[in-house]
Amino acid sequence: MADLTNIFDTLMQGIDESSFPYISPMGKYREEQHCVEQHLQWLIEHLNDEENAHLEQLLNAELRVNLLENKALIKTALATGIRLALPH
């Protein structure tokens, strides 16, 4: 199982590196990312310490969910690619 995890991690890294042209600094993705960062910065500046702690917990949970979703999408894409590549 460890070998499959290593293969998957290597594929994830390759996919991340290959996807850079699609999320270039001039792209819509970067514009949206900048907008989100501005709103988040404003929010952080206007929350008290307890509220900021809850916001940080929320952002960390959201990050974990996004990572799990991305891994699931990549595994699905790989499984689909392998299925399509196999002779029928």
Tab-separated table of N, CA and C in Angstrom:
chain	number	residue	atom	x	y	z
A	1	MET	N	0.821	-1.189	0.000
A	1	MET	CA	0.000	0.000	0.000
A	1	MET	C	0.869	1.257	0.000
A	2	ALA	N	2.019	1.195	0.651
A	2	ALA	CA	2.908	2.359	0.703
A	2	ALA	C	3.396	2.729	-0.693
A	3	ASP	N	3.641	1.699	-1.538
A	3	ASP	CA	4.084	1.971	-2.903
A	3	ASP	C	3.010	2.725	-3.693
A	4	LEU	N	1.747	2.342	-3.518
A	4	LEU	CA	0.656	3.039	-4.196
A	4	LEU	C	0.546	4.481	-3.713
A	5	THR	N	0.758	4.687	-2.423
A	5	THR	CA	0.726	6.045	-1.884
A	5	THR	C	1.841	6.880	-2.487
A	6	ASN	N	3.038	6.303	-2.609
A	6	ASN	CA	4.168	7.022	-3.209
A	6	ASN	C	3.893	7.344	-4.672
A	7	ILE	N	3.321	6.407	-5.394
A	7	ILE	CA	2.974	6.641	-6.801
A	7	ILE	C	1.942	7.754	-6.889
A	8	PHE	N	0.932	7.685	-6.035
A	8	PHE	CA	-0.104	8.705	-6.037
A	8	PHE	C	0.480	10.080	-5.702
A	9	ASP	N	1.340	10.159	-4.694
A	9	ASP	CA	1.960	11.433	-4.316
A	9	ASP	C	2.811	11.996	-5.453
A	10	THR	N	3.530	11.131	-6.160
A	10	THR	CA	4.338	11.563	-7.297
A	10	THR	C	3.449	12.089	-8.414
A	11	LEU	N	2.350	11.391	-8.684
A	11	LEU	CA	1.400	11.851	-9.696
A	11	LEU	C	0.782	13.195	-9.302
A	12	MET	N	0.429	13.350	-8.037
A	12	MET	CA	-0.140	14.618	-7.558
A	12	MET	C	0.842	15.759	-7.785
A	13	GLN	N	2.098	15.534	-7.478
A	13	GLN	CA	3.116	16.561	-7.659
A	13	GLN	C	3.255	16.919	-9.136
A	14	GLY	N	3.277	15.907	-9.986
A	14	GLY	CA	3.374	16.148	-11.422
A	14	GLY	C	2.176	16.912	-11.955
A	15	ILE	N	0.995	16.560	-11.485
A	15	ILE	CA	-0.214	17.262	-11.914
A	15	ILE	C	-0.173	18.707	-11.452
A	16	ASP	N	0.238	18.935	-10.207
A	16	ASP	CA	0.346	20.305	-9.704
A	16	ASP	C	1.312	21.125	-10.547
A	17	GLU	N	2.461	20.553	-10.859
A	17	GLU	CA	3.465	21.275	-11.635
A	17	GLU	C	2.985	21.527	-13.062
A	18	SER	N	2.287	20.587	-13.632
A	18	SER	CA	1.802	20.728	-15.007
A	18	SER	C	0.624	21.683	-15.121
A	19	SER	N	-0.102	21.869	-14.043
A	19	SER	CA	-1.285	22.721	-14.106
A	19	SER	C	-0.943	24.194	-13.975
A	20	PHE	N	0.300	24.523	-13.673
A	20	PHE	CA	0.664	25.928	-13.473
A	20	PHE	C	0.284	26.829	-14.636
A	21	PRO	N	0.483	26.431	-15.885
A	21	PRO	CA	0.089	27.339	-16.977
A	21	PRO	C	-1.395	27.694	-16.966
A	22	TYR	N	-2.216	26.824	-16.408
A	22	TYR	CA	-3.653	27.074	-16.398
A	22	TYR	C	-4.072	28.003	-15.267
A	23	ILE	N	-3.201	28.173	-14.280
A	23	ILE	CA	-3.493	29.087	-13.177
A	23	ILE	C	-2.394	30.139	-13.093
A	24	SER	N	-2.012	30.662	-14.231
A	24	SER	CA	-0.931	31.630	-14.312
A	24	SER	C	-1.286	32.910	-13.567
A	25	PRO	N	-0.287	33.712	-13.231
A	25	PRO	CA	-0.546	34.949	-12.488
A	25	PRO	C	-1.504	35.900	-13.193
A	26	MET	N	-1.655	35.811	-14.495
A	26	MET	CA	-2.537	36.714	-15.219
A	26	MET	C	-3.950	36.142	-15.371
A	27	GLY	N	-4.156	34.922	-14.984
A	27	GLY	CA	-5.430	34.257	-15.219
A	27	GLY	C	-6.521	34.672	-14.257
A	28	LYS	N	-7.730	34.270	-14.602
A	28	LYS	CA	-8.915	34.549	-13.787
A	28	LYS	C	-8.772	33.943	-12.392
A	29	TYR	N	-8.132	32.795	-12.306
A	29	TYR	CA	-7.921	32.142	-11.016
A	29	TYR	C	-7.178	33.061	-10.066
A	30	ARG	N	-6.097	33.677	-10.550
A	30	ARG	CA	-5.294	34.572	-9.709
A	30	ARG	C	-6.074	35.823	-9.313
A	31	GLU	N	-6.897	36.332	-10.217
A	31	GLU	CA	-7.721	37.503	-9.898
A	31	GLU	C	-8.692	37.172	-8.766
A	32	GLU	N	-9.340	36.033	-8.883
A	32	GLU	CA	-10.285	35.620	-7.846
A	32	GLU	C	-9.566	35.363	-6.530
A	33	GLN	N	-8.409	34.760	-6.604
A	33	GLN	CA	-7.625	34.480	-5.408
A	33	GLN	C	-7.250	35.791	-4.701
A	34	HIS	N	-6.859	36.784	-5.464
A	34	HIS	CA	-6.499	38.079	-4.892
A	34	HIS	C	-7.706	38.722	-4.206
A	35	CYS	N	-8.863	38.632	-4.825
A	35	CYS	CA	-10.095	39.179	-4.258
A	35	CYS	C	-10.418	38.504	-2.917
A	36	VAL	N	-10.302	37.201	-2.875
A	36	VAL	CA	-10.560	36.450	-1.646
A	36	VAL	C	-9.577	36.878	-0.552
A	37	GLU	N	-8.314	37.028	-0.912
A	37	GLU	CA	-7.307	37.435	0.064
A	37	GLU	C	-7.602	38.820	0.633
A	38	GLN	N	-8.074	39.728	-0.201
A	38	GLN	CA	-8.415	41.066	0.281
A	38	GLN	C	-9.578	41.014	1.270
A	39	HIS	N	-10.614	40.258	0.946
A	39	HIS	CA	-11.761	40.133	1.849
A	39	HIS	C	-11.351	39.460	3.159
A	40	LEU	N	-10.534	38.438	3.053
A	40	LEU	CA	-10.075	37.735	4.247
A	40	LEU	C	-9.247	38.657	5.125
A	41	GLN	N	-8.364	39.443	4.536
A	41	GLN	CA	-7.539	40.371	5.306
A	41	GLN	C	-8.410	41.388	6.037
A	42	TRP	N	-9.433	41.909	5.360
A	42	TRP	CA	-10.341	42.856	5.999
A	42	TRP	C	-11.029	42.201	7.185
A	43	LEU	N	-11.498	40.971	6.978
A	43	LEU	CA	-12.203	40.264	8.035
A	43	LEU	C	-11.297	40.038	9.244
A	44	ILE	N	-10.083	39.601	9.007
A	44	ILE	CA	-9.129	39.356	10.095
A	44	ILE	C	-8.892	40.628	10.899
A	45	GLU	N	-8.778	41.742	10.219
A	45	GLU	CA	-8.523	43.021	10.888
A	45	GLU	C	-9.708	43.495	11.723
A	46	HIS	N	-10.906	43.021	11.436
A	46	HIS	CA	-12.097	43.506	12.122
A	46	HIS	C	-12.700	42.504	13.106
A	47	LEU	N	-12.052	41.377	13.306
A	47	LEU	CA	-12.544	40.390	14.276
A	47	LEU	C	-11.738	40.477	15.557
A	48	ASN	N	-12.368	40.089	16.659
A	48	ASN	CA	-11.607	40.023	17.914
A	48	ASN	C	-10.832	38.701	17.958
A	49	ASP	N	-10.052	38.503	19.015
A	49	ASP	CA	-9.183	37.320	19.102
A	49	ASP	C	-9.959	36.009	19.047
A	50	GLU	N	-11.074	35.933	19.778
A	50	GLU	CA	-11.866	34.699	19.788
A	50	GLU	C	-12.456	34.427	18.407
A	51	GLU	N	-12.954	35.462	17.771
A	51	GLU	CA	-13.530	35.304	16.432
A	51	GLU	C	-12.454	34.906	15.422
A	52	ASN	N	-11.260	35.487	15.555
A	52	ASN	CA	-10.157	35.109	14.666
A	52	ASN	C	-9.752	33.651	14.859
A	53	ALA	N	-9.802	33.171	16.099
A	53	ALA	CA	-9.481	31.768	16.367
A	53	ALA	C	-10.482	30.853	15.663
A	54	HIS	N	-11.749	31.216	15.714
A	54	HIS	CA	-12.776	30.412	15.035
A	54	HIS	C	-12.612	30.487	13.513
A	55	LEU	N	-12.274	31.657	13.014
A	55	LEU	CA	-12.033	31.801	11.581
A	55	LEU	C	-10.862	30.931	11.146
A	56	GLU	N	-9.801	30.911	11.923
A	56	GLU	CA	-8.637	30.080	11.582
A	56	GLU	C	-9.008	28.601	11.574
A	57	GLN	N	-9.807	28.183	12.549
A	57	GLN	CA	-10.259	26.788	12.575
A	57	GLN	C	-11.097	26.473	11.346
A	58	LEU	N	-11.955	27.397	10.961
A	58	LEU	CA	-12.777	27.201	9.772
A	58	LEU	C	-11.914	27.084	8.520
A	59	LEU	N	-10.950	27.975	8.372
A	59	LEU	CA	-10.091	27.950	7.191
A	59	LEU	C	-9.262	26.667	7.128
A	60	ASN	N	-8.782	26.200	8.274
A	60	ASN	CA	-8.023	24.951	8.299
A	60	ASN	C	-8.898	23.757	7.932
A	61	ALA	N	-10.130	23.743	8.428
A	61	ALA	CA	-11.053	22.653	8.089
A	61	ALA	C	-11.384	22.696	6.602
A	62	GLU	N	-11.599	23.896	6.077
A	62	GLU	CA	-11.892	24.041	4.649
A	62	GLU	C	-10.726	23.562	3.796
A	63	LEU	N	-9.514	23.858	4.221
A	63	LEU	CA	-8.333	23.397	3.499
A	63	LEU	C	-8.262	21.877	3.476
A	64	ARG	N	-8.516	21.245	4.625
A	64	ARG	CA	-8.489	19.775	4.674
A	64	ARG	C	-9.537	19.168	3.743
A	65	VAL	N	-10.731	19.746	3.729
A	65	VAL	CA	-11.798	19.249	2.846
A	65	VAL	C	-11.394	19.422	1.384
A	66	ASN	N	-10.842	20.583	1.044
A	66	ASN	CA	-10.415	20.819	-0.336
A	66	ASN	C	-9.339	19.831	-0.770
A	67	LEU	N	-8.400	19.538	0.113
A	67	LEU	CA	-7.354	18.567	-0.223
A	67	LEU	C	-7.945	17.183	-0.459
A	68	LEU	N	-8.880	16.789	0.388
A	68	LEU	CA	-9.529	15.484	0.210
A	68	LEU	C	-10.317	15.438	-1.094
A	69	GLU	N	-11.023	16.522	-1.410
A	69	GLU	CA	-11.778	16.568	-2.663
A	69	GLU	C	-10.851	16.488	-3.868
A	70	ASN	N	-9.739	17.218	-3.820
A	70	ASN	CA	-8.791	17.192	-4.934
A	70	ASN	C	-8.194	15.804	-5.119
A	71	LYS	N	-7.838	15.157	-4.027
A	71	LYS	CA	-7.299	13.801	-4.130
A	71	LYS	C	-8.337	12.847	-4.716
A	72	ALA	N	-9.587	12.994	-4.288
A	72	ALA	CA	-10.651	12.122	-4.807
A	72	ALA	C	-10.854	12.357	-6.307
A	73	LEU	N	-10.824	13.613	-6.734
A	73	LEU	CA	-10.973	13.908	-8.162
A	73	LEU	C	-9.832	13.317	-8.976
A	74	ILE	N	-8.629	13.436	-8.472
A	74	ILE	CA	-7.474	12.899	-9.197
A	74	ILE	C	-7.527	11.376	-9.236
A	75	LYS	N	-7.904	10.754	-8.135
A	75	LYS	CA	-8.031	9.294	-8.141
A	75	LYS	C	-9.099	8.844	-9.128
A	76	THR	N	-10.198	9.574	-9.188
A	76	THR	CA	-11.266	9.242	-10.142
A	76	THR	C	-10.771	9.395	-11.573
A	77	ALA	N	-10.064	10.482	-11.825
A	77	ALA	CA	-9.530	10.710	-13.175
A	77	ALA	C	-8.529	9.623	-13.556
A	78	LEU	N	-7.666	9.245	-12.627
A	78	LEU	CA	-6.696	8.179	-12.915
A	78	LEU	C	-7.393	6.844	-13.160
A	79	ALA	N	-8.370	6.532	-12.331
A	79	ALA	CA	-9.099	5.274	-12.509
A	79	ALA	C	-9.816	5.264	-13.852
A	80	THR	N	-10.399	6.381	-14.230
A	80	THR	CA	-11.087	6.484	-15.510
A	80	THR	C	-10.089	6.312	-16.664
A	81	GLY	N	-8.962	6.990	-16.551
A	81	GLY	CA	-7.921	6.879	-17.593
A	81	GLY	C	-7.429	5.458	-17.746
A	82	ILE	N	-7.226	4.773	-16.631
A	82	ILE	CA	-6.756	3.394	-16.680
A	82	ILE	C	-7.812	2.499	-17.313
A	83	ARG	N	-9.079	2.706	-16.919
A	83	ARG	CA	-10.176	1.915	-17.492
A	83	ARG	C	-10.246	2.103	-19.011
A	84	LEU	N	-10.124	3.356	-19.445
A	84	LEU	CA	-10.222	3.643	-20.877
A	84	LEU	C	-9.028	3.082	-21.655
A	85	ALA	N	-7.887	2.982	-20.979
A	85	ALA	CA	-6.688	2.492	-21.637
A	85	ALA	C	-6.664	0.966	-21.760
A	86	LEU	N	-7.419	0.286	-20.912
A	86	LEU	CA	-7.450	-1.169	-20.940
A	86	LEU	C	-8.226	-1.659	-22.154
A	87	PRO	N	-7.779	-2.763	-22.731
A	87	PRO	CA	-8.530	-3.317	-23.872
A	87	PRO	C	-9.897	-3.823	-23.384
A	88	HIS	N	-10.868	-3.689	-24.239
A	88	HIS	CA	-12.234	-4.097	-23.874
A	88	HIS	C	-12.486	-5.524	-24.234
